[in-house]
Tab-separated table of C-alpha atoms in Angstrom:
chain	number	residue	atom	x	y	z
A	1	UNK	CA	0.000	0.000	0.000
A	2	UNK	CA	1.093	3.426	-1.276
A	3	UNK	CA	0.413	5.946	1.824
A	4	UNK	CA	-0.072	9.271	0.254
A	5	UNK	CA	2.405	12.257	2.252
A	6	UNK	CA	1.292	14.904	0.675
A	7	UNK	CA	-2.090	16.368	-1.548
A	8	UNK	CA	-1.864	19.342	-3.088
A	9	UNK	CA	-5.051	21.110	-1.952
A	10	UNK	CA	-4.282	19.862	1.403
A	11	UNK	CA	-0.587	21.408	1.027
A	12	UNK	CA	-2.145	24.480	-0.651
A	13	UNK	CA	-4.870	25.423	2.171
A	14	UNK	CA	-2.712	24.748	5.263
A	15	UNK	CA	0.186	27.003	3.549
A	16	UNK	CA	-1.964	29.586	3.531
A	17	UNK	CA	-2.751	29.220	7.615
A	18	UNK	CA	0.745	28.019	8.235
A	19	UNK	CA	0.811	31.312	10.372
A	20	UNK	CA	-2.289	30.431	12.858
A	21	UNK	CA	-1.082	26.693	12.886
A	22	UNK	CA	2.121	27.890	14.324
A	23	UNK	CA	3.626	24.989	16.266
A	24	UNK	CA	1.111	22.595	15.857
A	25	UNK	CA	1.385	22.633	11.921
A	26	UNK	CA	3.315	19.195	12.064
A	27	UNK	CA	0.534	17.953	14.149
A	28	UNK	CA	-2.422	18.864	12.167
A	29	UNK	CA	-1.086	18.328	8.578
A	30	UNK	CA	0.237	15.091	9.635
A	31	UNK	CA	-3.088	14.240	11.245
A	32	UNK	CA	-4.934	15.445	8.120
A	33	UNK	CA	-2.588	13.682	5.399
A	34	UNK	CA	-3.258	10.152	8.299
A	35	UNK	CA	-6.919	10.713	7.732
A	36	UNK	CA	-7.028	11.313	4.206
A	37	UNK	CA	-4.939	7.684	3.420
A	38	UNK	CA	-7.620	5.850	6.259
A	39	UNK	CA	-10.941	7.373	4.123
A	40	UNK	CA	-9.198	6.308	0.998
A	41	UNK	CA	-8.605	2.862	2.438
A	42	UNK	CA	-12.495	2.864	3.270
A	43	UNK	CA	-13.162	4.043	-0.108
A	44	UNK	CA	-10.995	1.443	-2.392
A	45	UNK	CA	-10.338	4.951	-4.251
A	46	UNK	CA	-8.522	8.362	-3.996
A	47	UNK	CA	-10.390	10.486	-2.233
A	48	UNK	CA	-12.096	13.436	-4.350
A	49	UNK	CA	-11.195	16.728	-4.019
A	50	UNK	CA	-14.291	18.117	-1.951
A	51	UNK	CA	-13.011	15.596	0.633
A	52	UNK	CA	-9.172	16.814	0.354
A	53	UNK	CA	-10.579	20.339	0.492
A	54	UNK	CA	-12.132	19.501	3.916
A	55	UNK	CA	-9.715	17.068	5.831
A	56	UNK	CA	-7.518	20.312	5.207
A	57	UNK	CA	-10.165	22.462	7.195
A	58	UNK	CA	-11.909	20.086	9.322
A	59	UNK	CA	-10.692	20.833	12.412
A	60	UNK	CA	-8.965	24.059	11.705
A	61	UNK	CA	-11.189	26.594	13.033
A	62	UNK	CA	-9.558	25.285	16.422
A	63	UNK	CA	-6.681	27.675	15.302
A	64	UNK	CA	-8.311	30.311	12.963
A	65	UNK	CA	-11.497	31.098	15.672
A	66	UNK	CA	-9.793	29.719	19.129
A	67	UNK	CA	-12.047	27.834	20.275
A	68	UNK	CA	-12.952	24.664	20.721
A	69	UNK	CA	-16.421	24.473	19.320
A	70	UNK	CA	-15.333	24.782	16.030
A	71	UNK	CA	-17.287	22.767	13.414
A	72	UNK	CA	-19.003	26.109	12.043
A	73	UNK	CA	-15.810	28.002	11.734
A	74	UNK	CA	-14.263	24.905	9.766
A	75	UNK	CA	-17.012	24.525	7.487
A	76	UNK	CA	-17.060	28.278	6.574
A	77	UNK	CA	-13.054	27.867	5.806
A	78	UNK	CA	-14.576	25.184	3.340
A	79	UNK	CA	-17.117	27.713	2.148
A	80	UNK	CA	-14.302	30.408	1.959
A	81	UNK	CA	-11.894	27.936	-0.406
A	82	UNK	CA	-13.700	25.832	-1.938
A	83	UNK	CA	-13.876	28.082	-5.609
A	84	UNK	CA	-10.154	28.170	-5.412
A	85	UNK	CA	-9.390	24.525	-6.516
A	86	UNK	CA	-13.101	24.289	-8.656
A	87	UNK	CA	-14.854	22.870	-5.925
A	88	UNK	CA	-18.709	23.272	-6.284
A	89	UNK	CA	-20.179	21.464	-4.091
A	90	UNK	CA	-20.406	23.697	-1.138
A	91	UNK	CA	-23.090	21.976	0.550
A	92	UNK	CA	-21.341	18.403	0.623
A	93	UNK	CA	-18.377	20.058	1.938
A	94	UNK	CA	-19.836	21.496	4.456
A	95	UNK	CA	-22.113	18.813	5.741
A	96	UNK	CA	-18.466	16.969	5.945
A	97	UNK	CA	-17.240	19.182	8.226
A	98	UNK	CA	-20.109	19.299	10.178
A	99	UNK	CA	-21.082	15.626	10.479
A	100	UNK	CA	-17.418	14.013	10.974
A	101	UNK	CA	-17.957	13.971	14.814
A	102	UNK	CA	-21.534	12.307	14.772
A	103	UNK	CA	-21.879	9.614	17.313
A	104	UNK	CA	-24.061	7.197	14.665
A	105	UNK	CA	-23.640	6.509	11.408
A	106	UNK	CA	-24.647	8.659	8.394
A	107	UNK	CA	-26.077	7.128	5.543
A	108	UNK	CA	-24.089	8.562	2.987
A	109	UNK	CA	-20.695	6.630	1.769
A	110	UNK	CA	-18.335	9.547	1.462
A	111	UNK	CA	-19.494	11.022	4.289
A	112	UNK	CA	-19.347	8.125	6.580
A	113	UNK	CA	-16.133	7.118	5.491
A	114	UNK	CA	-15.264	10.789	6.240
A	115	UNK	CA	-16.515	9.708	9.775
A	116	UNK	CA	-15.088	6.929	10.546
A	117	UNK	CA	-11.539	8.106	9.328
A	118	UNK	CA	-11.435	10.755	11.489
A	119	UNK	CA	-12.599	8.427	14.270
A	120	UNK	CA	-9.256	6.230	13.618
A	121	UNK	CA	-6.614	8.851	13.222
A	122	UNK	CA	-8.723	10.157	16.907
A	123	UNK	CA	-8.327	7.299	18.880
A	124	UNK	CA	-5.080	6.755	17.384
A	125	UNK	CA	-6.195	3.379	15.831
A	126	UNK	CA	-7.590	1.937	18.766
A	127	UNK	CA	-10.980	2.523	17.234
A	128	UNK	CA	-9.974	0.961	13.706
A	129	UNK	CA	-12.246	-0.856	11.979
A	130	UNK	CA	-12.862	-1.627	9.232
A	131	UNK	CA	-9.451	-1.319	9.185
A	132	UNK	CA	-6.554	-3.403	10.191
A	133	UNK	CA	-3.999	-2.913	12.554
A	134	UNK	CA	-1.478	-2.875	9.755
A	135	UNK	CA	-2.869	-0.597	7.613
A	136	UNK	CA	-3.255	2.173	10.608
A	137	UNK	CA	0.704	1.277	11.646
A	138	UNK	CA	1.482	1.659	7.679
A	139	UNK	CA	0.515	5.600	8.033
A	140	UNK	CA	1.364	6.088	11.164
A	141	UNK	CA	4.963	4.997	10.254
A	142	UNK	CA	4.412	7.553	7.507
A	143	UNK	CA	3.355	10.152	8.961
A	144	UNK	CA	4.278	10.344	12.833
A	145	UNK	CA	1.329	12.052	14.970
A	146	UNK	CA	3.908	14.744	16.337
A	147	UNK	CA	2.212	15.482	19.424
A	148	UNK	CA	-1.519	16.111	18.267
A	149	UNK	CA	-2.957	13.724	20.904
A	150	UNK	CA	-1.526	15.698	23.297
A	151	UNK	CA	-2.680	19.157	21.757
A	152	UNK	CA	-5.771	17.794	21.659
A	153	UNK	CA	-5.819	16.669	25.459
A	154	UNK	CA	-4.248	19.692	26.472
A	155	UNK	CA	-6.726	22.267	24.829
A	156	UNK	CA	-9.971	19.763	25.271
A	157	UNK	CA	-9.185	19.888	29.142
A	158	UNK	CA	-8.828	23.432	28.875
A	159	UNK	CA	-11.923	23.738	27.766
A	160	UNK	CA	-13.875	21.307	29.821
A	161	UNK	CA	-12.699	23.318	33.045
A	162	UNK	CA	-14.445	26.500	31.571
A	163	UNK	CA	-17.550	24.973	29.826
A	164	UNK	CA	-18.587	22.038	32.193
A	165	UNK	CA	-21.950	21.433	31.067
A	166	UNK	CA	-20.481	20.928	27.623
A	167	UNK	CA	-16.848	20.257	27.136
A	168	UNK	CA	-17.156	18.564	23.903
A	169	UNK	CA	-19.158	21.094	21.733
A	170	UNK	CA	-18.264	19.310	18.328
A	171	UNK	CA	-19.937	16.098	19.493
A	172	UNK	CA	-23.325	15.704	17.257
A	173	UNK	CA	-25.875	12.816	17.541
């Protein structure tokens, strides 16, 4: 299996926040490039580029809006791009964005796969199927997580101290 390091709309879009990502830009291209390789394992197919668009701005509203609810901040980034590399499909990249932490399944293939991807790369492979153990240590190998388990435990505490009754805003039904 070919793991794919690089995209170039991925590459393209985090470029251009390479400045908000600061540090963590390792982290979340690495964690976005993981993702991308897991959905087009689900998919038997290269993922299309209304799905690149997004794994590139799924979860980076965390940087561009600070905060930590940050599904509608992500999808607008997807709005905001998406005419820049002839994507026209606003609407499926958006419900992408804003579906990829539902707690059940969707019934729509690209964005379940979408889904469950994320879930993997997440739980760093703990949560893996479909897919195997090798397949998960394959990109991982490739493309090291860098510390973005521990961003993402550091700033989801954070947040959980100052919004009890909600800590995990992103979490949809």
């Amino acid at each position: 299996m070919r793991i794919q390091t690089d995209h170039p709309i991925v590459d393209a879009v985090l470029d251009r926040h390479r400045e908000q990502l600061g540090a963590s830009f390792p982290a979340y291209r690495n964690h976005v490039l993981r993702s991308l390789n897991y959905q087009r394992l689900l998919l038997g197919e290269p993922v299309p580029d209304v799905a690149a668009l997004v794994w590139a701005v799924h979860d980076l509203g965390v940087w561009t809006a600070g905060t930590w609810d940050y599904l509608d901040p992500s999808a607008d980034l997807a709005t905001v791009h998406a005419a820049d590399f002839g994507i026209t499909d606003v609407g499926t990249a958006r419900r992408l964005v804003l579906d990829h932490h539902r707690l059940r399944a969707v019934d729509d293939r690209l964005v379940e796969t979408f889904r469950v991807a994320d879930r993997i790369d997440a739980s760093r492979g703990l949560v893996r199927r479909p897919l195997a153990r090798a397949d998960v240590e394959s990109v991982v190998a490739q493309l090291p997580y860098e510390g973005f388990h521990a961003f993402l435990a550091r700033r989801g505490v954070a947040y959980a101290v100052t919004h009890p009754l909600r800590p995990l805003p992103m979490l949809r039904w």
